[in-house]
Amino acid sequence: MRVVILGATGSVGQSARDVLSQHRDRVAVEGLAAHRSGDRLWEMGVEMGAAWVALTDLEAAQKLRQEHRGEAGPRIVAGEDALL
């Protein structure tokens, strides 16, 4: 099963991460989404092996791209349309 966690950096997203980490053999995290918490979202994406991370805040996404340019990790997408 492949899942996407919306609001990944909030309390519900953290709880979902905790549950999914116990079932890595059955569940793959396809993507993670947050509004503005780019640093935390990136860490979670790397940790969980997500294919992509999405930030709805365009400025936060641009900052995250600059900070992690050239690094291996999830693809960074931005804006509400990218999330959809």
PDB file of N, CA and C in Angstrom:
ATOM      1  N   MET A   1       0.843  -1.166   0.000  1.00  0.00           N
ATOM      2  CA  MET A   1       0.000   0.000   0.000  1.00  0.00           C
ATOM      3  C   MET A   1       0.896   1.239   0.000  1.00  0.00           C
ATOM      4  N   ARG A   2       0.506   2.239  -0.758  1.00  0.00           N
ATOM      5  CA  ARG A   2       1.238   3.497  -0.811  1.00  0.00           C
ATOM      6  C   ARG A   2       0.346   4.602  -0.250  1.00  0.00           C
ATOM      7  N   VAL A   3       0.925   5.470   0.583  1.00  0.00           N
ATOM      8  CA  VAL A   3       0.133   6.518   1.228  1.00  0.00           C
ATOM      9  C   VAL A   3       0.796   7.881   1.067  1.00  0.00           C
ATOM     10  N   VAL A   4      -0.016   8.902   1.247  1.00  0.00           N
ATOM     11  CA  VAL A   4       0.418  10.291   1.308  1.00  0.00           C
ATOM     12  C   VAL A   4      -0.076  10.842   2.634  1.00  0.00           C
ATOM     13  N   ILE A   5       0.782  11.543   3.354  1.00  0.00           N
ATOM     14  CA  ILE A   5       0.384  12.129   4.628  1.00  0.00           C
ATOM     15  C   ILE A   5       0.244  13.636   4.438  1.00  0.00           C
ATOM     16  N   LEU A   6      -0.979  14.128   4.581  1.00  0.00           N
ATOM     17  CA  LEU A   6      -1.256  15.560   4.523  1.00  0.00           C
ATOM     18  C   LEU A   6      -1.115  16.121   5.928  1.00  0.00           C
ATOM     19  N   GLY A   7      -0.566  17.319   6.040  1.00  0.00           N
ATOM     20  CA  GLY A   7      -0.354  17.894   7.369  1.00  0.00           C
ATOM     21  C   GLY A   7       0.689  17.097   8.135  1.00  0.00           C
ATOM     22  N   ALA A   8       1.702  16.638   7.422  1.00  0.00           N
ATOM     23  CA  ALA A   8       2.677  15.704   7.981  1.00  0.00           C
ATOM     24  C   ALA A   8       3.453  16.241   9.179  1.00  0.00           C
ATOM     25  N   THR A   9       3.655  17.535   9.259  1.00  0.00           N
ATOM     26  CA  THR A   9       4.460  18.082  10.360  1.00  0.00           C
ATOM     27  C   THR A   9       3.636  18.428  11.599  1.00  0.00           C
ATOM     28  N   GLY A  10       2.321  18.288  11.501  1.00  0.00           N
ATOM     29  CA  GLY A  10       1.456  18.560  12.647  1.00  0.00           C
ATOM     30  C   GLY A  10       1.304  17.327  13.530  1.00  0.00           C
ATOM     31  N   SER A  11       0.498  17.458  14.556  1.00  0.00           N
ATOM     32  CA  SER A  11       0.355  16.366  15.527  1.00  0.00           C
ATOM     33  C   SER A  11      -0.251  15.107  14.921  1.00  0.00           C
ATOM     34  N   VAL A  12      -1.252  15.255  14.051  1.00  0.00           N
ATOM     35  CA  VAL A  12      -1.866  14.089  13.427  1.00  0.00           C
ATOM     36  C   VAL A  12      -0.876  13.438  12.458  1.00  0.00           C
ATOM     37  N   GLY A  13      -0.137  14.255  11.727  1.00  0.00           N
ATOM     38  CA  GLY A  13       0.884  13.727  10.821  1.00  0.00           C
ATOM     39  C   GLY A  13       1.976  12.983  11.565  1.00  0.00           C
ATOM     40  N   GLN A  14       2.358  13.504  12.712  1.00  0.00           N
ATOM     41  CA  GLN A  14       3.367  12.821  13.527  1.00  0.00           C
ATOM     42  C   GLN A  14       2.847  11.472  14.020  1.00  0.00           C
ATOM     43  N   SER A  15       1.596  11.437  14.400  1.00  0.00           N
ATOM     44  CA  SER A  15       0.997  10.174  14.844  1.00  0.00           C
ATOM     45  C   SER A  15       0.942   9.177  13.694  1.00  0.00           C
ATOM     46  N   ALA A  16       0.583   9.651  12.505  1.00  0.00           N
ATOM     47  CA  ALA A  16       0.556   8.774  11.333  1.00  0.00           C
ATOM     48  C   ALA A  16       1.952   8.228  11.054  1.00  0.00           C
ATOM     49  N   ARG A  17       2.956   9.079  11.156  1.00  0.00           N
ATOM     50  CA  ARG A  17       4.339   8.637  10.952  1.00  0.00           C
ATOM     51  C   ARG A  17       4.708   7.537  11.933  1.00  0.00           C
ATOM     52  N   ASP A  18       4.340   7.706  13.187  1.00  0.00           N
ATOM     53  CA  ASP A  18       4.649   6.708  14.204  1.00  0.00           C
ATOM     54  C   ASP A  18       3.998   5.359  13.880  1.00  0.00           C
ATOM     55  N   VAL A  19       2.745   5.393  13.457  1.00  0.00           N
ATOM     56  CA  VAL A  19       2.042   4.157  13.113  1.00  0.00           C
ATOM     57  C   VAL A  19       2.668   3.516  11.875  1.00  0.00           C
ATOM     58  N   LEU A  20       2.924   4.330  10.849  1.00  0.00           N
ATOM     59  CA  LEU A  20       3.478   3.782   9.606  1.00  0.00           C
ATOM     60  C   LEU A  20       4.877   3.213   9.800  1.00  0.00           C
ATOM     61  N   SER A  21       5.639   3.788  10.707  1.00  0.00           N
ATOM     62  CA  SER A  21       6.995   3.284  10.936  1.00  0.00           C
ATOM     63  C   SER A  21       6.975   1.856  11.487  1.00  0.00           C
ATOM     64  N   GLN A  22       5.879   1.464  12.088  1.00  0.00           N
ATOM     65  CA  GLN A  22       5.740   0.105  12.617  1.00  0.00           C
ATOM     66  C   GLN A  22       5.310  -0.892  11.541  1.00  0.00           C
ATOM     67  N   HIS A  23       4.972  -0.378  10.352  1.00  0.00           N
ATOM     68  CA  HIS A  23       4.461  -1.238   9.286  1.00  0.00           C
ATOM     69  C   HIS A  23       5.177  -0.992   7.964  1.00  0.00           C
ATOM     70  N   ARG A  24       6.452  -0.710   8.025  1.00  0.00           N
ATOM     71  CA  ARG A  24       7.206  -0.395   6.797  1.00  0.00           C
ATOM     72  C   ARG A  24       7.220  -1.548   5.795  1.00  0.00           C
ATOM     73  N   ASP A  25       7.014  -2.747   6.267  1.00  0.00           N
ATOM     74  CA  ASP A  25       6.990  -3.895   5.364  1.00  0.00           C
ATOM     75  C   ASP A  25       5.708  -3.949   4.538  1.00  0.00           C
ATOM     76  N   ARG A  26       4.670  -3.217   4.959  1.00  0.00           N
ATOM     77  CA  ARG A  26       3.380  -3.257   4.258  1.00  0.00           C
ATOM     78  C   ARG A  26       2.965  -1.924   3.656  1.00  0.00           C
ATOM     79  N   VAL A  27       3.580  -0.828   4.108  1.00  0.00           N
ATOM     80  CA  VAL A  27       3.149   0.493   3.669  1.00  0.00           C
ATOM     81  C   VAL A  27       4.360   1.305   3.209  1.00  0.00           C
ATOM     82  N   ALA A  28       4.231   1.936   2.040  1.00  0.00           N
ATOM     83  CA  ALA A  28       5.268   2.829   1.531  1.00  0.00           C
ATOM     84  C   ALA A  28       4.718   4.253   1.517  1.00  0.00           C
ATOM     85  N   VAL A  29       5.513   5.195   1.965  1.00  0.00           N
ATOM     86  CA  VAL A  29       5.097   6.599   1.961  1.00  0.00           C
ATOM     87  C   VAL A  29       5.478   7.205   0.615  1.00  0.00           C
ATOM     88  N   GLU A  30       4.478   7.535  -0.165  1.00  0.00           N
ATOM     89  CA  GLU A  30       4.692   8.133  -1.482  1.00  0.00           C
ATOM     90  C   GLU A  30       5.048   9.609  -1.355  1.00  0.00           C
ATOM     91  N   GLY A  31       4.325  10.322  -0.471  1.00  0.00           N
ATOM     92  CA  GLY A  31       4.564  11.749  -0.336  1.00  0.00           C
ATOM     93  C   GLY A  31       4.114  12.279   1.005  1.00  0.00           C
ATOM     94  N   LEU A  32       4.645  13.461   1.313  1.00  0.00           N
ATOM     95  CA  LEU A  32       4.315  14.168   2.549  1.00  0.00           C
ATOM     96  C   LEU A  32       3.987  15.608   2.191  1.00  0.00           C
ATOM     97  N   ALA A  33       3.050  16.208   2.899  1.00  0.00           N
ATOM     98  CA  ALA A  33       2.673  17.582   2.612  1.00  0.00           C
ATOM     99  C   ALA A  33       2.549  18.392   3.895  1.00  0.00           C
ATOM    100  N   ALA A  34       2.909  19.665   3.781  1.00  0.00           N
ATOM    101  CA  ALA A  34       2.779  20.610   4.890  1.00  0.00           C
ATOM    102  C   ALA A  34       2.591  21.999   4.290  1.00  0.00           C
ATOM    103  N   HIS A  35       2.260  22.934   5.138  1.00  0.00           N
ATOM    104  CA  HIS A  35       2.104  24.304   4.641  1.00  0.00           C
ATOM    105  C   HIS A  35       3.450  25.012   4.562  1.00  0.00           C
ATOM    106  N   ARG A  36       4.181  25.029   5.678  1.00  0.00           N
ATOM    107  CA  ARG A  36       5.364  25.882   5.727  1.00  0.00           C
ATOM    108  C   ARG A  36       6.583  25.253   6.411  1.00  0.00           C
ATOM    109  N   SER A  37       6.465  24.174   7.093  1.00  0.00           N
ATOM    110  CA  SER A  37       7.559  23.607   7.896  1.00  0.00           C
ATOM    111  C   SER A  37       8.512  22.767   7.039  1.00  0.00           C
ATOM    112  N   GLY A  38       9.253  23.438   6.174  1.00  0.00           N
ATOM    113  CA  GLY A  38      10.095  22.762   5.200  1.00  0.00           C
ATOM    114  C   GLY A  38      11.191  21.897   5.790  1.00  0.00           C
ATOM    115  N   ASP A  39      11.909  22.404   6.766  1.00  0.00           N
ATOM    116  CA  ASP A  39      13.019  21.634   7.331  1.00  0.00           C
ATOM    117  C   ASP A  39      12.533  20.315   7.928  1.00  0.00           C
ATOM    118  N   ARG A  40      11.490  20.397   8.705  1.00  0.00           N
ATOM    119  CA  ARG A  40      10.939  19.180   9.319  1.00  0.00           C
ATOM    120  C   ARG A  40      10.380  18.240   8.263  1.00  0.00           C
ATOM    121  N   LEU A  41       9.723  18.787   7.255  1.00  0.00           N
ATOM    122  CA  LEU A  41       9.152  17.971   6.188  1.00  0.00           C
ATOM    123  C   LEU A  41      10.253  17.237   5.426  1.00  0.00           C
ATOM    124  N   TRP A  42      11.347  17.926   5.136  1.00  0.00           N
ATOM    125  CA  TRP A  42      12.471  17.305   4.435  1.00  0.00           C
ATOM    126  C   TRP A  42      13.040  16.139   5.262  1.00  0.00           C
ATOM    127  N   GLU A  43      13.254  16.383   6.548  1.00  0.00           N
ATOM    128  CA  GLU A  43      13.779  15.324   7.422  1.00  0.00           C
ATOM    129  C   GLU A  43      12.871  14.099   7.399  1.00  0.00           C
ATOM    130  N   MET A  44      11.588  14.339   7.501  1.00  0.00           N
ATOM    131  CA  MET A  44      10.631  13.237   7.489  1.00  0.00           C
ATOM    132  C   MET A  44      10.649  12.516   6.147  1.00  0.00           C
ATOM    133  N   GLY A  45      10.736  13.272   5.063  1.00  0.00           N
ATOM    134  CA  GLY A  45      10.759  12.677   3.731  1.00  0.00           C
ATOM    135  C   GLY A  45      11.950  11.765   3.536  1.00  0.00           C
ATOM    136  N   VAL A  46      13.105  12.214   3.988  1.00  0.00           N
ATOM    137  CA  VAL A  46      14.310  11.392   3.883  1.00  0.00           C
ATOM    138  C   VAL A  46      14.172  10.150   4.762  1.00  0.00           C
ATOM    139  N   GLU A  47      13.746  10.370   5.993  1.00  0.00           N
ATOM    140  CA  GLU A  47      13.600   9.263   6.948  1.00  0.00           C
ATOM    141  C   GLU A  47      12.630   8.190   6.456  1.00  0.00           C
ATOM    142  N   MET A  48      11.529   8.631   5.854  1.00  0.00           N
ATOM    143  CA  MET A  48      10.480   7.695   5.459  1.00  0.00           C
ATOM    144  C   MET A  48      10.615   7.221   4.019  1.00  0.00           C
ATOM    145  N   GLY A  49      11.600   7.726   3.294  1.00  0.00           N
ATOM    146  CA  GLY A  49      11.802   7.311   1.910  1.00  0.00           C
ATOM    147  C   GLY A  49      10.729   7.801   0.965  1.00  0.00           C
ATOM    148  N   ALA A  50      10.160   8.965   1.249  1.00  0.00           N
ATOM    149  CA  ALA A  50       9.104   9.524   0.410  1.00  0.00           C
ATOM    150  C   ALA A  50       9.652   9.910  -0.961  1.00  0.00           C
ATOM    151  N   ALA A  51       8.844   9.720  -1.998  1.00  0.00           N
ATOM    152  CA  ALA A  51       9.228  10.112  -3.348  1.00  0.00           C
ATOM    153  C   ALA A  51       9.198  11.628  -3.502  1.00  0.00           C
ATOM    154  N   TRP A  52       8.280  12.281  -2.798  1.00  0.00           N
ATOM    155  CA  TRP A  52       8.156  13.734  -2.902  1.00  0.00           C
ATOM    156  C   TRP A  52       7.649  14.333  -1.599  1.00  0.00           C
ATOM    157  N   VAL A  53       7.931  15.619  -1.444  1.00  0.00           N
ATOM    158  CA  VAL A  53       7.371  16.423  -0.354  1.00  0.00           C
ATOM    159  C   VAL A  53       6.752  17.660  -0.984  1.00  0.00           C
ATOM    160  N   ALA A  54       5.645  18.121  -0.425  1.00  0.00           N
ATOM    161  CA  ALA A  54       4.938  19.277  -0.967  1.00  0.00           C
ATOM    162  C   ALA A  54       4.757  20.332   0.115  1.00  0.00           C
ATOM    163  N   LEU A  55       5.056  21.564  -0.246  1.00  0.00           N
ATOM    164  CA  LEU A  55       4.790  22.707   0.621  1.00  0.00           C
ATOM    165  C   LEU A  55       3.813  23.623  -0.110  1.00  0.00           C
ATOM    166  N   THR A  56       2.715  23.986   0.535  1.00  0.00           N
ATOM    167  CA  THR A  56       1.767  24.876  -0.119  1.00  0.00           C
ATOM    168  C   THR A  56       2.249  26.319  -0.110  1.00  0.00           C
ATOM    169  N   ASP A  57       3.129  26.674   0.825  1.00  0.00           N
ATOM    170  CA  ASP A  57       3.707  28.012   0.874  1.00  0.00           C
ATOM    171  C   ASP A  57       4.862  28.080  -0.137  1.00  0.00           C
ATOM    172  N   LEU A  58       4.689  28.892  -1.168  1.00  0.00           N
ATOM    173  CA  LEU A  58       5.664  28.946  -2.258  1.00  0.00           C
ATOM    174  C   LEU A  58       7.036  29.433  -1.805  1.00  0.00           C
ATOM    175  N   GLU A  59       7.082  30.416  -0.925  1.00  0.00           N
ATOM    176  CA  GLU A  59       8.370  30.928  -0.433  1.00  0.00           C
ATOM    177  C   GLU A  59       9.107  29.871   0.379  1.00  0.00           C
ATOM    178  N   ALA A  60       8.385  29.132   1.202  1.00  0.00           N
ATOM    179  CA  ALA A  60       9.001  28.077   2.004  1.00  0.00           C
ATOM    180  C   ALA A  60       9.548  26.976   1.097  1.00  0.00           C
ATOM    181  N   ALA A  61       8.831  26.675   0.035  1.00  0.00           N
ATOM    182  CA  ALA A  61       9.291  25.653  -0.905  1.00  0.00           C
ATOM    183  C   ALA A  61      10.565  26.101  -1.621  1.00  0.00           C
ATOM    184  N   GLN A  62      10.602  27.348  -2.044  1.00  0.00           N
ATOM    185  CA  GLN A  62      11.796  27.870  -2.715  1.00  0.00           C
ATOM    186  C   GLN A  62      13.000  27.818  -1.778  1.00  0.00           C
ATOM    187  N   LYS A  63      12.802  28.190  -0.535  1.00  0.00           N
ATOM    188  CA  LYS A  63      13.883  28.136   0.452  1.00  0.00           C
ATOM    189  C   LYS A  63      14.374  26.700   0.628  1.00  0.00           C
ATOM    190  N   LEU A  64      13.442  25.770   0.718  1.00  0.00           N
ATOM    191  CA  LEU A  64      13.809  24.364   0.893  1.00  0.00           C
ATOM    192  C   LEU A  64      14.597  23.855  -0.316  1.00  0.00           C
ATOM    193  N   ARG A  65      14.172  24.239  -1.513  1.00  0.00           N
ATOM    194  CA  ARG A  65      14.901  23.835  -2.718  1.00  0.00           C
ATOM    195  C   ARG A  65      16.337  24.353  -2.699  1.00  0.00           C
ATOM    196  N   GLN A  66      16.504  25.607  -2.296  1.00  0.00           N
ATOM    197  CA  GLN A  66      17.845  26.186  -2.249  1.00  0.00           C
ATOM    198  C   GLN A  66      18.714  25.476  -1.215  1.00  0.00           C
ATOM    199  N   GLU A  67      18.155  25.168  -0.072  1.00  0.00           N
ATOM    200  CA  GLU A  67      18.913  24.525   1.003  1.00  0.00           C
ATOM    201  C   GLU A  67      19.350  23.106   0.643  1.00  0.00           C
ATOM    202  N   HIS A  68      18.577  22.424  -0.183  1.00  0.00           N
ATOM    203  CA  HIS A  68      18.858  21.015  -0.466  1.00  0.00           C
ATOM    204  C   HIS A  68      19.184  20.758  -1.938  1.00  0.00           C
ATOM    205  N   ARG A  69      19.568  21.808  -2.642  1.00  0.00           N
ATOM    206  CA  ARG A  69      19.926  21.669  -4.051  1.00  0.00           C
ATOM    207  C   ARG A  69      21.058  20.660  -4.207  1.00  0.00           C
ATOM    208  N   GLY A  70      20.871  19.706  -5.076  1.00  0.00           N
ATOM    209  CA  GLY A  70      21.900  18.716  -5.358  1.00  0.00           C
ATOM    210  C   GLY A  70      21.950  17.544  -4.399  1.00  0.00           C
ATOM    211  N   GLU A  71      21.153  17.569  -3.350  1.00  0.00           N
ATOM    212  CA  GLU A  71      21.144  16.463  -2.389  1.00  0.00           C
ATOM    213  C   GLU A  71      20.201  15.359  -2.847  1.00  0.00           C
ATOM    214  N   ALA A  72      20.534  14.143  -2.462  1.00  0.00           N
ATOM    215  CA  ALA A  72      19.623  13.031  -2.697  1.00  0.00           C
ATOM    216  C   ALA A  72      18.478  13.146  -1.694  1.00  0.00           C
ATOM    217  N   GLY A  73      17.297  12.868  -2.141  1.00  0.00           N
ATOM    218  CA  GLY A  73      16.137  12.931  -1.262  1.00  0.00           C
ATOM    219  C   GLY A  73      14.880  13.093  -2.071  1.00  0.00           C
ATOM    220  N   PRO A  74      13.783  13.368  -1.410  1.00  0.00           N
ATOM    221  CA  PRO A  74      12.512  13.486  -2.117  1.00  0.00           C
ATOM    222  C   PRO A  74      12.483  14.704  -3.038  1.00  0.00           C
ATOM    223  N   ARG A  75      11.687  14.613  -4.068  1.00  0.00           N
ATOM    224  CA  ARG A  75      11.462  15.747  -4.972  1.00  0.00           C
ATOM    225  C   ARG A  75      10.609  16.770  -4.227  1.00  0.00           C
ATOM    226  N   ILE A  76      10.907  18.032  -4.387  1.00  0.00           N
ATOM    227  CA  ILE A  76      10.169  19.098  -3.703  1.00  0.00           C
ATOM    228  C   ILE A  76       9.198  19.722  -4.698  1.00  0.00           C
ATOM    229  N   VAL A  77       7.916  19.694  -4.350  1.00  0.00           N
ATOM    230  CA  VAL A  77       6.896  20.345  -5.172  1.00  0.00           C
ATOM    231  C   VAL A  77       6.272  21.457  -4.345  1.00  0.00           C
ATOM    232  N   ALA A  78       5.681  22.439  -5.053  1.00  0.00           N
ATOM    233  CA  ALA A  78       5.214  23.635  -4.356  1.00  0.00           C
ATOM    234  C   ALA A  78       3.834  24.074  -4.811  1.00  0.00           C
ATOM    235  N   GLY A  79       3.099  24.643  -3.881  1.00  0.00           N
ATOM    236  CA  GLY A  79       1.805  25.226  -4.170  1.00  0.00           C
ATOM    237  C   GLY A  79       0.666  24.227  -4.046  1.00  0.00           C
ATOM    238  N   GLU A  80      -0.535  24.769  -3.965  1.00  0.00           N
ATOM    239  CA  GLU A  80      -1.712  23.927  -3.828  1.00  0.00           C
ATOM    240  C   GLU A  80      -1.920  23.035  -5.035  1.00  0.00           C
ATOM    241  N   ASP A  81      -1.662  23.546  -6.235  1.00  0.00           N
ATOM    242  CA  ASP A  81      -1.828  22.738  -7.435  1.00  0.00           C
ATOM    243  C   ASP A  81      -0.878  21.549  -7.448  1.00  0.00           C
ATOM    244  N   ALA A  82       0.357  21.755  -7.033  1.00  0.00           N
ATOM    245  CA  ALA A  82       1.330  20.660  -6.982  1.00  0.00           C
ATOM    246  C   ALA A  82       0.880  19.595  -5.998  1.00  0.00           C
ATOM    247  N   LEU A  83       0.315  20.019  -4.907  1.00  0.00           N
ATOM    248  CA  LEU A  83      -0.164  19.076  -3.903  1.00  0.00           C
ATOM    249  C   LEU A  83      -1.295  18.216  -4.466  1.00  0.00           C
ATOM    250  N   LEU A  84      -2.202  18.858  -5.189  1.00  0.00           N
ATOM    251  CA  LEU A  84      -3.314  18.104  -5.777  1.00  0.00           C
ATOM    252  C   LEU A  84      -2.832  17.153  -6.832  1.00  0.00           C
TER     253      LEU A  84
END
